[in-house]
Amino acid sequence: MAHGGGSKAVIAALAANLSIAVLKFLAYLLTLSSSMLAESVHSLADSGNQFLLLIGGKRSKRQASAEHPFGYGRERYVYAFLVSIILFSVGGVFALYEAYSKWQHPHAMDARWAWVPLVVLVGSILLEGNSFRTAIKESNHTRGSKSWAQFIRTAKAPELPAVLLEDAAALLGLVFALFGVTMTIVTGNGHWDAAGTGLIGLLLVAVAVVLALETKSLLLGEAATEEDLRAIEASLVGPGVSGIIHLKTLHLGPEELLVAAKIAVTEAETGAQIAQAIDAAEERVRSAVPIATVIYLEPDIYSAAKAGRP
């Protein structure tokens, strides 16, 4: 996935969330609705998260150094993990605390301003829906035939899964808030408002946990996708390379892949012939999988005992 697509979705989400956060907070000040306060903090947390994703994307483009010889590509994963922590703590835990507090001390809304949160929530749904549509459109460029769950689990670039999860949570959270606020207005019972806030908190905690688990896997280091792995295996074998003794891959970043392999050559080949075969194999791999930016090939004589062993 091109990072530009991820950035476009992040910027669209950021613009929507900043606007929505201001409107929700104004609605909270007028009505003192806990659902509106939870949603205000939710949108503010999402805005901060999008800033972090943009910063991570920018910092990941730094050139490799002696201290970090493979570059800074994984910095995008670090910032995505920070996003999950903020979503959990600032968004989810705060909403749960606010729900508990308002359940203990419920209050009805000021009838004069009861229409304000309804207008804000409906407008927020429209804005978030547009942001969500942008994220879906950008994701479809690389999702292929995968289901959305598979895409989120297997995507190597963290920005789009993060924005997809955040936008989906935001839309569902707005529905919960709309339900809580509407029932509070209709019944005059502030417990409905607290219930809507609690549902928002549980939703944010669940999304944060999913995002944290997926980003943790990327931080630990994931291999190439099955599609890329098959392409690499097919590309390595060619003139001078009779087979693959073993192969390992590792994502150094979303668009940077390390390929390390021990390849089989014949005893009759000279050093010059082996070097030429290795160069040709590297060219074939880079042609088949452009993100294979770092390739290390070790020639060896094939034997059953060595197959699959480093």
PDB file of C-alpha atoms in Angstrom:
ATOM      1  CA  MET A   1       0.000   0.000   0.000  1.00  0.00           C
ATOM      2  CA  ALA A   2       1.260   3.376  -0.865  1.00  0.00           C
ATOM      3  CA  HIS A   3       1.698   5.486   2.166  1.00  0.00           C
ATOM      4  CA  GLY A   4      -0.022   8.356   0.364  1.00  0.00           C
ATOM      5  CA  GLY A   5      -3.320   6.465   0.474  1.00  0.00           C
ATOM      6  CA  GLY A   6      -3.004   5.970   4.211  1.00  0.00           C
ATOM      7  CA  SER A   7      -2.123   9.638   4.731  1.00  0.00           C
ATOM      8  CA  LYS A   8      -5.147  10.749   2.735  1.00  0.00           C
ATOM      9  CA  ALA A   9      -7.459   8.709   4.951  1.00  0.00           C
ATOM     10  CA  VAL A  10      -5.733   9.976   8.104  1.00  0.00           C
ATOM     11  CA  ILE A  11      -6.035  13.633   7.031  1.00  0.00           C
ATOM     12  CA  ALA A  12      -9.718  13.169   6.163  1.00  0.00           C
ATOM     13  CA  ALA A  13     -10.339  11.620   9.592  1.00  0.00           C
ATOM     14  CA  LEU A  14      -8.383  14.392  11.335  1.00  0.00           C
ATOM     15  CA  ALA A  15     -10.363  17.162   9.652  1.00  0.00           C
ATOM     16  CA  ALA A  16     -13.647  15.479  10.542  1.00  0.00           C
ATOM     17  CA  ASN A  17     -12.714  14.770  14.161  1.00  0.00           C
ATOM     18  CA  LEU A  18     -11.455  18.290  14.931  1.00  0.00           C
ATOM     19  CA  SER A  19     -14.695  19.808  13.659  1.00  0.00           C
ATOM     20  CA  ILE A  20     -16.823  17.243  15.464  1.00  0.00           C
ATOM     21  CA  ALA A  21     -14.936  17.599  18.767  1.00  0.00           C
ATOM     22  CA  VAL A  22     -15.681  21.338  18.921  1.00  0.00           C
ATOM     23  CA  LEU A  23     -19.383  20.858  18.135  1.00  0.00           C
ATOM     24  CA  LYS A  24     -19.783  18.034  20.660  1.00  0.00           C
ATOM     25  CA  PHE A  25     -18.117  20.000  23.430  1.00  0.00           C
ATOM     26  CA  LEU A  26     -20.357  23.011  22.792  1.00  0.00           C
ATOM     27  CA  ALA A  27     -23.353  20.691  22.985  1.00  0.00           C
ATOM     28  CA  TYR A  28     -22.039  19.297  26.279  1.00  0.00           C
ATOM     29  CA  LEU A  29     -21.644  22.795  27.768  1.00  0.00           C
ATOM     30  CA  LEU A  30     -25.256  23.585  26.900  1.00  0.00           C
ATOM     31  CA  THR A  31     -26.786  20.291  28.083  1.00  0.00           C
ATOM     32  CA  LEU A  32     -24.234  18.721  30.493  1.00  0.00           C
ATOM     33  CA  SER A  33     -24.911  15.400  28.743  1.00  0.00           C
ATOM     34  CA  SER A  34     -22.382  12.730  29.765  1.00  0.00           C
ATOM     35  CA  SER A  35     -22.776  11.090  26.346  1.00  0.00           C
ATOM     36  CA  MET A  36     -21.795  14.352  24.682  1.00  0.00           C
ATOM     37  CA  LEU A  37     -18.802  14.755  27.007  1.00  0.00           C
ATOM     38  CA  ALA A  38     -17.671  11.176  26.301  1.00  0.00           C
ATOM     39  CA  GLU A  39     -18.051  11.757  22.574  1.00  0.00           C
ATOM     40  CA  SER A  40     -16.161  15.064  22.823  1.00  0.00           C
ATOM     41  CA  VAL A  41     -13.219  13.324  24.482  1.00  0.00           C
ATOM     42  CA  HIS A  42     -13.535  10.460  21.987  1.00  0.00           C
ATOM     43  CA  SER A  43     -13.218  12.849  19.024  1.00  0.00           C
ATOM     44  CA  LEU A  44     -10.387  14.736  20.714  1.00  0.00           C
ATOM     45  CA  ALA A  45      -8.534  11.460  21.327  1.00  0.00           C
ATOM     46  CA  ASP A  46      -9.101  10.437  17.717  1.00  0.00           C
ATOM     47  CA  SER A  47      -7.700  13.776  16.527  1.00  0.00           C
ATOM     48  CA  GLY A  48      -4.585  13.270  18.636  1.00  0.00           C
ATOM     49  CA  ASN A  49      -4.275   9.765  17.254  1.00  0.00           C
ATOM     50  CA  GLN A  50      -4.357  11.005  13.684  1.00  0.00           C
ATOM     51  CA  PHE A  51      -1.631  13.528  14.497  1.00  0.00           C
ATOM     52  CA  LEU A  52       0.466  10.661  15.879  1.00  0.00           C
ATOM     53  CA  LEU A  53      -0.072   8.574  12.727  1.00  0.00           C
ATOM     54  CA  LEU A  54       1.023  11.493  10.544  1.00  0.00           C
ATOM     55  CA  ILE A  55       4.099  12.105  12.722  1.00  0.00           C
ATOM     56  CA  GLY A  56       4.986   8.410  12.606  1.00  0.00           C
ATOM     57  CA  GLY A  57       4.675   8.382   8.832  1.00  0.00           C
ATOM     58  CA  LYS A  58       6.969  11.394   8.502  1.00  0.00           C
ATOM     59  CA  ARG A  59       9.598  10.104  10.940  1.00  0.00           C
ATOM     60  CA  SER A  60       9.657   6.685   9.298  1.00  0.00           C
ATOM     61  CA  LYS A  61      11.015   8.256   6.093  1.00  0.00           C
ATOM     62  CA  ARG A  62      14.327   9.217   7.704  1.00  0.00           C
ATOM     63  CA  GLN A  63      17.439   7.792   6.095  1.00  0.00           C
ATOM     64  CA  ALA A  64      19.136   4.774   7.632  1.00  0.00           C
ATOM     65  CA  SER A  65      22.029   5.537   9.994  1.00  0.00           C
ATOM     66  CA  ALA A  66      24.903   3.651  11.592  1.00  0.00           C
ATOM     67  CA  GLU A  67      22.782   3.196  14.709  1.00  0.00           C
ATOM     68  CA  HIS A  68      19.711   2.124  12.718  1.00  0.00           C
ATOM     69  CA  PRO A  69      21.145   0.479   9.577  1.00  0.00           C
ATOM     70  CA  PHE A  70      17.764  -0.812   8.406  1.00  0.00           C
ATOM     71  CA  GLY A  71      16.086   2.581   8.647  1.00  0.00           C
ATOM     72  CA  TYR A  72      13.115   3.819  10.648  1.00  0.00           C
ATOM     73  CA  GLY A  73      10.213   2.117   8.875  1.00  0.00           C
ATOM     74  CA  ARG A  74       8.958   0.472  12.049  1.00  0.00           C
ATOM     75  CA  GLU A  75       8.434   3.867  13.646  1.00  0.00           C
ATOM     76  CA  ARG A  76       5.004   3.838  12.033  1.00  0.00           C
ATOM     77  CA  TYR A  77       4.187   0.768  14.134  1.00  0.00           C
ATOM     78  CA  VAL A  78       5.362   2.474  17.319  1.00  0.00           C
ATOM     79  CA  TYR A  79       3.066   5.443  16.786  1.00  0.00           C
ATOM     80  CA  ALA A  80       0.163   3.173  15.866  1.00  0.00           C
ATOM     81  CA  PHE A  81       0.684   1.340  19.175  1.00  0.00           C
ATOM     82  CA  LEU A  82       0.595   4.679  20.995  1.00  0.00           C
ATOM     83  CA  VAL A  83      -2.719   5.327  19.245  1.00  0.00           C
ATOM     84  CA  SER A  84      -4.186   2.160  20.762  1.00  0.00           C
ATOM     85  CA  ILE A  85      -3.032   3.193  24.246  1.00  0.00           C
ATOM     86  CA  ILE A  86      -4.561   6.673  23.927  1.00  0.00           C
ATOM     87  CA  LEU A  87      -7.807   5.246  22.547  1.00  0.00           C
ATOM     88  CA  PHE A  88      -7.979   2.852  25.507  1.00  0.00           C
ATOM     89  CA  SER A  89      -7.078   5.291  28.281  1.00  0.00           C
ATOM     90  CA  VAL A  90      -8.227   8.747  27.162  1.00  0.00           C
ATOM     91  CA  GLY A  91     -11.239   7.466  25.232  1.00  0.00           C
ATOM     92  CA  GLY A  92     -12.498   4.215  26.722  1.00  0.00           C
ATOM     93  CA  VAL A  93     -11.552   4.445  30.392  1.00  0.00           C
ATOM     94  CA  PHE A  94     -12.669   8.084  30.646  1.00  0.00           C
ATOM     95  CA  ALA A  95     -16.048   7.246  29.096  1.00  0.00           C
ATOM     96  CA  LEU A  96     -16.550   4.355  31.525  1.00  0.00           C
ATOM     97  CA  TYR A  97     -15.676   6.596  34.476  1.00  0.00           C
ATOM     98  CA  GLU A  98     -18.067   9.280  33.245  1.00  0.00           C
ATOM     99  CA  ALA A  99     -20.817   6.671  32.772  1.00  0.00           C
ATOM    100  CA  TYR A 100     -20.336   5.413  36.347  1.00  0.00           C
ATOM    101  CA  SER A 101     -20.358   8.944  37.728  1.00  0.00           C
ATOM    102  CA  LYS A 102     -23.519   9.959  35.873  1.00  0.00           C
ATOM    103  CA  TRP A 103     -25.263   6.705  36.756  1.00  0.00           C
ATOM    104  CA  GLN A 104     -24.676   7.520  40.407  1.00  0.00           C
ATOM    105  CA  HIS A 105     -25.884  11.106  39.942  1.00  0.00           C
ATOM    106  CA  PRO A 106     -28.222  11.237  36.905  1.00  0.00           C
ATOM    107  CA  HIS A 107     -29.856  14.447  35.779  1.00  0.00           C
ATOM    108  CA  ALA A 108     -32.265  15.441  33.034  1.00  0.00           C
ATOM    109  CA  MET A 109     -31.239  17.803  30.250  1.00  0.00           C
ATOM    110  CA  ASP A 110     -32.228  21.437  30.036  1.00  0.00           C
ATOM    111  CA  ALA A 111     -35.311  21.360  27.799  1.00  0.00           C
ATOM    112  CA  ARG A 112     -34.293  24.652  26.166  1.00  0.00           C
ATOM    113  CA  TRP A 113     -31.206  23.082  24.627  1.00  0.00           C
ATOM    114  CA  ALA A 114     -32.370  19.480  24.193  1.00  0.00           C
ATOM    115  CA  TRP A 115     -32.360  19.814  20.397  1.00  0.00           C
ATOM    116  CA  VAL A 116     -28.689  20.847  20.280  1.00  0.00           C
ATOM    117  CA  PRO A 117     -27.088  17.409  20.907  1.00  0.00           C
ATOM    118  CA  LEU A 118     -29.478  15.783  18.458  1.00  0.00           C
ATOM    119  CA  VAL A 119     -28.456  18.183  15.676  1.00  0.00           C
ATOM    120  CA  VAL A 120     -24.765  17.813  16.562  1.00  0.00           C
ATOM    121  CA  LEU A 121     -24.932  14.007  16.644  1.00  0.00           C
ATOM    122  CA  VAL A 122     -26.747  13.737  13.304  1.00  0.00           C
ATOM    123  CA  GLY A 123     -24.254  16.166  11.737  1.00  0.00           C
ATOM    124  CA  SER A 124     -21.366  14.216  13.278  1.00  0.00           C
ATOM    125  CA  ILE A 125     -22.674  10.987  11.780  1.00  0.00           C
ATOM    126  CA  LEU A 126     -22.630  12.610   8.342  1.00  0.00           C
ATOM    127  CA  LEU A 127     -19.055  13.909   8.804  1.00  0.00           C
ATOM    128  CA  GLU A 128     -17.765  10.630  10.232  1.00  0.00           C
ATOM    129  CA  GLY A 129     -19.532   8.743   7.455  1.00  0.00           C
ATOM    130  CA  ASN A 130     -17.629  10.760   4.866  1.00  0.00           C
ATOM    131  CA  SER A 131     -14.331  10.060   6.651  1.00  0.00           C
ATOM    132  CA  PHE A 132     -15.201   6.351   6.890  1.00  0.00           C
ATOM    133  CA  ARG A 133     -16.031   6.268   3.182  1.00  0.00           C
ATOM    134  CA  THR A 134     -12.612   7.766   2.363  1.00  0.00           C
ATOM    135  CA  ALA A 135     -10.882   5.114   4.492  1.00  0.00           C
ATOM    136  CA  ILE A 136     -12.871   2.346   2.786  1.00  0.00           C
ATOM    137  CA  LYS A 137     -12.063   3.734  -0.655  1.00  0.00           C
ATOM    138  CA  GLU A 138      -8.321   3.897   0.084  1.00  0.00           C
ATOM    139  CA  SER A 139      -8.344   0.434   1.669  1.00  0.00           C
ATOM    140  CA  ASN A 140     -10.059  -1.109  -1.340  1.00  0.00           C
ATOM    141  CA  HIS A 141      -6.994  -0.237  -3.451  1.00  0.00           C
ATOM    142  CA  THR A 142      -5.016  -2.942  -1.652  1.00  0.00           C
ATOM    143  CA  ARG A 143      -7.619  -5.099   0.119  1.00  0.00           C
ATOM    144  CA  GLY A 144      -8.294  -7.248  -2.928  1.00  0.00           C
ATOM    145  CA  SER A 145     -10.527 -10.234  -2.184  1.00  0.00           C
ATOM    146  CA  LYS A 146      -9.800 -10.226   1.548  1.00  0.00           C
ATOM    147  CA  SER A 147     -12.608  -9.713   4.029  1.00  0.00           C
ATOM    148  CA  TRP A 148     -12.405  -6.604   6.187  1.00  0.00           C
ATOM    149  CA  ALA A 149     -11.390  -8.704   9.191  1.00  0.00           C
ATOM    150  CA  GLN A 150      -8.602 -10.357   7.158  1.00  0.00           C
ATOM    151  CA  PHE A 151      -7.455  -6.981   5.856  1.00  0.00           C
ATOM    152  CA  ILE A 152      -7.155  -5.525   9.358  1.00  0.00           C
ATOM    153  CA  ARG A 153      -5.308  -8.640  10.604  1.00  0.00           C
ATOM    154  CA  THR A 154      -2.851  -8.868   7.704  1.00  0.00           C
ATOM    155  CA  ALA A 155      -2.260  -5.238   6.633  1.00  0.00           C
ATOM    156  CA  LYS A 156       1.399  -4.266   7.043  1.00  0.00           C
ATOM    157  CA  ALA A 157       0.714  -0.512   6.951  1.00  0.00           C
ATOM    158  CA  PRO A 158      -0.922   0.508  10.261  1.00  0.00           C
ATOM    159  CA  GLU A 159      -2.618   3.746   9.184  1.00  0.00           C
ATOM    160  CA  LEU A 160      -5.623   2.404   7.284  1.00  0.00           C
ATOM    161  CA  PRO A 161      -6.580  -0.315   9.800  1.00  0.00           C
ATOM    162  CA  ALA A 162      -6.288   2.259  12.602  1.00  0.00           C
ATOM    163  CA  VAL A 163      -8.482   4.786  10.786  1.00  0.00           C
ATOM    164  CA  LEU A 164     -10.987   2.097   9.755  1.00  0.00           C
ATOM    165  CA  LEU A 165     -11.349   0.900  13.335  1.00  0.00           C
ATOM    166  CA  GLU A 166     -11.529   4.432  14.726  1.00  0.00           C
ATOM    167  CA  ASP A 167     -14.116   5.582  12.191  1.00  0.00           C
ATOM    168  CA  ALA A 168     -16.238   2.459  12.657  1.00  0.00           C
ATOM    169  CA  ALA A 169     -16.077   2.957  16.437  1.00  0.00           C
ATOM    170  CA  ALA A 170     -16.889   6.646  16.024  1.00  0.00           C
ATOM    171  CA  LEU A 171     -20.013   5.920  13.960  1.00  0.00           C
ATOM    172  CA  LEU A 172     -21.235   3.241  16.353  1.00  0.00           C
ATOM    173  CA  GLY A 173     -20.403   5.486  19.321  1.00  0.00           C
ATOM    174  CA  LEU A 174     -22.479   8.270  17.797  1.00  0.00           C
ATOM    175  CA  VAL A 175     -25.407   5.878  17.479  1.00  0.00           C
ATOM    176  CA  PHE A 176     -25.029   4.947  21.171  1.00  0.00           C
ATOM    177  CA  ALA A 177     -24.867   8.634  22.126  1.00  0.00           C
ATOM    178  CA  LEU A 178     -27.905   9.450  19.982  1.00  0.00           C
ATOM    179  CA  PHE A 179     -29.818   6.638  21.660  1.00  0.00           C
ATOM    180  CA  GLY A 180     -28.844   7.755  25.167  1.00  0.00           C
ATOM    181  CA  VAL A 181     -29.578  11.426  24.551  1.00  0.00           C
ATOM    182  CA  THR A 182     -32.899  10.744  22.802  1.00  0.00           C
ATOM    183  CA  MET A 183     -34.143   8.455  25.578  1.00  0.00           C
ATOM    184  CA  THR A 184     -33.075  10.991  28.209  1.00  0.00           C
ATOM    185  CA  ILE A 185     -35.037  13.736  26.440  1.00  0.00           C
ATOM    186  CA  VAL A 186     -38.103  11.529  26.023  1.00  0.00           C
ATOM    187  CA  THR A 187     -38.170  10.054  29.535  1.00  0.00           C
ATOM    188  CA  GLY A 188     -36.413  12.737  31.544  1.00  0.00           C
ATOM    189  CA  ASN A 189     -34.320   9.959  33.097  1.00  0.00           C
ATOM    190  CA  GLY A 190     -30.582  10.674  33.080  1.00  0.00           C
ATOM    191  CA  HIS A 191     -29.762   6.966  33.467  1.00  0.00           C
ATOM    192  CA  TRP A 192     -30.247   6.570  29.712  1.00  0.00           C
ATOM    193  CA  ASP A 193     -27.548   9.154  29.083  1.00  0.00           C
ATOM    194  CA  ALA A 194     -25.199   7.291  31.420  1.00  0.00           C
ATOM    195  CA  ALA A 195     -26.007   4.000  29.672  1.00  0.00           C
ATOM    196  CA  GLY A 196     -25.127   5.474  26.281  1.00  0.00           C
ATOM    197  CA  THR A 197     -21.851   6.740  27.724  1.00  0.00           C
ATOM    198  CA  GLY A 198     -21.051   3.292  29.124  1.00  0.00           C
ATOM    199  CA  LEU A 199     -21.643   1.642  25.740  1.00  0.00           C
ATOM    200  CA  ILE A 200     -19.271   4.176  24.145  1.00  0.00           C
ATOM    201  CA  GLY A 201     -16.601   3.335  26.735  1.00  0.00           C
ATOM    202  CA  LEU A 202     -16.916  -0.435  26.229  1.00  0.00           C
ATOM    203  CA  LEU A 203     -16.740   0.042  22.457  1.00  0.00           C
ATOM    204  CA  LEU A 204     -13.565   2.145  22.624  1.00  0.00           C
ATOM    205  CA  VAL A 205     -11.843  -0.297  24.982  1.00  0.00           C
ATOM    206  CA  ALA A 206     -12.664  -3.200  22.639  1.00  0.00           C
ATOM    207  CA  VAL A 207     -11.357  -1.362  19.557  1.00  0.00           C
ATOM    208  CA  ALA A 208      -8.216  -0.285  21.407  1.00  0.00           C
ATOM    209  CA  VAL A 209      -7.464  -3.881  22.441  1.00  0.00           C
ATOM    210  CA  VAL A 210      -7.869  -5.142  18.860  1.00  0.00           C
ATOM    211  CA  LEU A 211      -5.634  -2.376  17.500  1.00  0.00           C
ATOM    212  CA  ALA A 212      -3.011  -2.985  20.195  1.00  0.00           C
ATOM    213  CA  LEU A 213      -2.847  -6.723  19.468  1.00  0.00           C
ATOM    214  CA  GLU A 214      -2.473  -6.203  15.720  1.00  0.00           C
ATOM    215  CA  THR A 215       0.166  -3.471  16.128  1.00  0.00           C
ATOM    216  CA  LYS A 216       2.067  -5.577  18.677  1.00  0.00           C
ATOM    217  CA  SER A 217       2.423  -8.296  16.057  1.00  0.00           C
ATOM    218  CA  LEU A 218       3.866  -5.771  13.593  1.00  0.00           C
ATOM    219  CA  LEU A 219       6.266  -4.432  16.211  1.00  0.00           C
ATOM    220  CA  LEU A 220       7.563  -7.933  16.935  1.00  0.00           C
ATOM    221  CA  GLY A 221       8.233  -8.403  13.225  1.00  0.00           C
ATOM    222  CA  GLU A 222       6.040 -10.083  10.626  1.00  0.00           C
ATOM    223  CA  ALA A 223       7.073 -12.085   7.583  1.00  0.00           C
ATOM    224  CA  ALA A 224       6.045 -11.295   4.023  1.00  0.00           C
ATOM    225  CA  THR A 225       2.486 -12.034   2.978  1.00  0.00           C
ATOM    226  CA  GLU A 226       1.807 -15.441   1.455  1.00  0.00           C
ATOM    227  CA  GLU A 227       1.429 -13.822  -1.962  1.00  0.00           C
ATOM    228  CA  ASP A 228       4.801 -12.050  -1.730  1.00  0.00           C
ATOM    229  CA  LEU A 229       6.448 -15.157  -0.292  1.00  0.00           C
ATOM    230  CA  ARG A 230       5.319 -17.274  -3.238  1.00  0.00           C
ATOM    231  CA  ALA A 231       6.580 -14.610  -5.660  1.00  0.00           C
ATOM    232  CA  ILE A 232       9.985 -14.502  -3.925  1.00  0.00           C
ATOM    233  CA  GLU A 233      10.336 -18.294  -3.974  1.00  0.00           C
ATOM    234  CA  ALA A 234       9.489 -18.423  -7.672  1.00  0.00           C
ATOM    235  CA  SER A 235      11.899 -15.569  -8.476  1.00  0.00           C
ATOM    236  CA  LEU A 236      14.905 -16.933  -6.615  1.00  0.00           C
ATOM    237  CA  VAL A 237      15.164 -20.095  -8.691  1.00  0.00           C
ATOM    238  CA  GLY A 238      16.719 -19.469 -12.082  1.00  0.00           C
ATOM    239  CA  PRO A 239      20.013 -19.699 -13.993  1.00  0.00           C
ATOM    240  CA  GLY A 240      22.714 -20.716 -11.532  1.00  0.00           C
ATOM    241  CA  VAL A 241      20.228 -21.219  -8.659  1.00  0.00           C
ATOM    242  CA  SER A 242      18.802 -24.738  -8.587  1.00  0.00           C
ATOM    243  CA  GLY A 243      16.726 -24.382  -5.438  1.00  0.00           C
ATOM    244  CA  ILE A 244      16.114 -22.776  -2.053  1.00  0.00           C
ATOM    245  CA  ILE A 245      17.610 -24.429   1.011  1.00  0.00           C
ATOM    246  CA  HIS A 246      15.826 -22.066   3.394  1.00  0.00           C
ATOM    247  CA  LEU A 247      14.202 -18.645   3.230  1.00  0.00           C
ATOM    248  CA  LYS A 248      13.277 -16.031   5.832  1.00  0.00           C
ATOM    249  CA  THR A 249      11.572 -12.675   5.372  1.00  0.00           C
ATOM    250  CA  LEU A 250      10.894  -9.775   7.734  1.00  0.00           C
ATOM    251  CA  HIS A 251       9.070  -6.480   7.337  1.00  0.00           C
ATOM    252  CA  LEU A 252      11.388  -3.614   8.288  1.00  0.00           C
ATOM    253  CA  GLY A 253       8.460  -1.297   7.665  1.00  0.00           C
ATOM    254  CA  PRO A 254       5.186  -1.385   5.711  1.00  0.00           C
ATOM    255  CA  GLU A 255       6.967  -0.943   2.363  1.00  0.00           C
ATOM    256  CA  GLU A 256      10.375  -2.401   3.268  1.00  0.00           C
ATOM    257  CA  LEU A 257      11.018  -6.127   3.248  1.00  0.00           C
ATOM    258  CA  LEU A 258      14.152  -7.999   4.284  1.00  0.00           C
ATOM    259  CA  VAL A 259      14.790 -11.229   2.355  1.00  0.00           C
ATOM    260  CA  ALA A 260      17.443 -13.665   3.585  1.00  0.00           C
ATOM    261  CA  ALA A 261      17.927 -17.008   1.868  1.00  0.00           C
ATOM    262  CA  LYS A 262      20.387 -19.828   1.482  1.00  0.00           C
ATOM    263  CA  ILE A 263      20.287 -20.868  -2.159  1.00  0.00           C
ATOM    264  CA  ALA A 264      21.494 -24.059  -3.782  1.00  0.00           C
ATOM    265  CA  VAL A 265      24.275 -23.906  -6.374  1.00  0.00           C
ATOM    266  CA  THR A 266      26.292 -26.656  -8.055  1.00  0.00           C
ATOM    267  CA  GLU A 267      29.833 -27.615  -7.144  1.00  0.00           C
ATOM    268  CA  ALA A 268      30.998 -27.016 -10.702  1.00  0.00           C
ATOM    269  CA  GLU A 269      30.261 -23.268 -10.646  1.00  0.00           C
ATOM    270  CA  THR A 270      33.079 -20.793 -10.197  1.00  0.00           C
ATOM    271  CA  GLY A 271      33.001 -17.881  -7.769  1.00  0.00           C
ATOM    272  CA  ALA A 272      32.318 -15.463 -10.602  1.00  0.00           C
ATOM    273  CA  GLN A 273      29.431 -17.565 -11.869  1.00  0.00           C
ATOM    274  CA  ILE A 274      27.920 -17.783  -8.369  1.00  0.00           C
ATOM    275  CA  ALA A 275      28.201 -14.004  -7.888  1.00  0.00           C
ATOM    276  CA  GLN A 276      26.520 -13.446 -11.246  1.00  0.00           C
ATOM    277  CA  ALA A 277      23.727 -15.874 -10.327  1.00  0.00           C
ATOM    278  CA  ILE A 278      23.157 -14.089  -7.015  1.00  0.00           C
ATOM    279  CA  ASP A 279      22.976 -10.680  -8.705  1.00  0.00           C
ATOM    280  CA  ALA A 280      20.475 -12.009 -11.227  1.00  0.00           C
ATOM    281  CA  ALA A 281      18.372 -13.622  -8.481  1.00  0.00           C
ATOM    282  CA  GLU A 282      18.252 -10.337  -6.558  1.00  0.00           C
ATOM    283  CA  GLU A 283      17.070  -8.500  -9.674  1.00  0.00           C
ATOM    284  CA  ARG A 284      14.319 -11.076 -10.230  1.00  0.00           C
ATOM    285  CA  VAL A 285      13.133 -10.790  -6.625  1.00  0.00           C
ATOM    286  CA  ARG A 286      13.043  -6.978  -6.695  1.00  0.00           C
ATOM    287  CA  SER A 287      11.162  -7.074  -9.980  1.00  0.00           C
ATOM    288  CA  ALA A 288       8.570  -9.492  -8.590  1.00  0.00           C
ATOM    289  CA  VAL A 289       8.303  -7.873  -5.125  1.00  0.00           C
ATOM    290  CA  PRO A 290       9.377  -4.186  -5.264  1.00  0.00           C
ATOM    291  CA  ILE A 291       9.225  -3.757  -1.474  1.00  0.00           C
ATOM    292  CA  ALA A 292      12.077  -6.301  -1.102  1.00  0.00           C
ATOM    293  CA  THR A 293      14.587  -3.529  -0.460  1.00  0.00           C
ATOM    294  CA  VAL A 294      17.169  -5.571   1.493  1.00  0.00           C
ATOM    295  CA  ILE A 295      18.238  -8.969   0.121  1.00  0.00           C
ATOM    296  CA  TYR A 296      20.934 -11.287   1.481  1.00  0.00           C
ATOM    297  CA  LEU A 297      21.637 -14.499  -0.433  1.00  0.00           C
ATOM    298  CA  GLU A 298      24.064 -17.163   0.759  1.00  0.00           C
ATOM    299  CA  PRO A 299      25.143 -19.823  -1.757  1.00  0.00           C
ATOM    300  CA  ASP A 300      25.566 -23.414  -0.608  1.00  0.00           C
ATOM    301  CA  ILE A 301      25.607 -26.972  -1.936  1.00  0.00           C
ATOM    302  CA  TYR A 302      22.208 -28.541  -1.419  1.00  0.00           C
ATOM    303  CA  SER A 303      21.753 -31.452   0.937  1.00  0.00           C
ATOM    304  CA  ALA A 304      18.704 -32.889   2.654  1.00  0.00           C
ATOM    305  CA  ALA A 305      20.287 -32.231   6.053  1.00  0.00           C
ATOM    306  CA  LYS A 306      20.613 -28.503   5.327  1.00  0.00           C
ATOM    307  CA  ALA A 307      17.137 -27.993   3.866  1.00  0.00           C
ATOM    308  CA  GLY A 308      15.063 -25.661   6.012  1.00  0.00           C
ATOM    309  CA  ARG A 309      17.922 -25.119   8.477  1.00  0.00           C
ATOM    310  CA  PRO A 310      19.601 -21.701   8.920  1.00  0.00           C
TER     311      PRO A 310
END
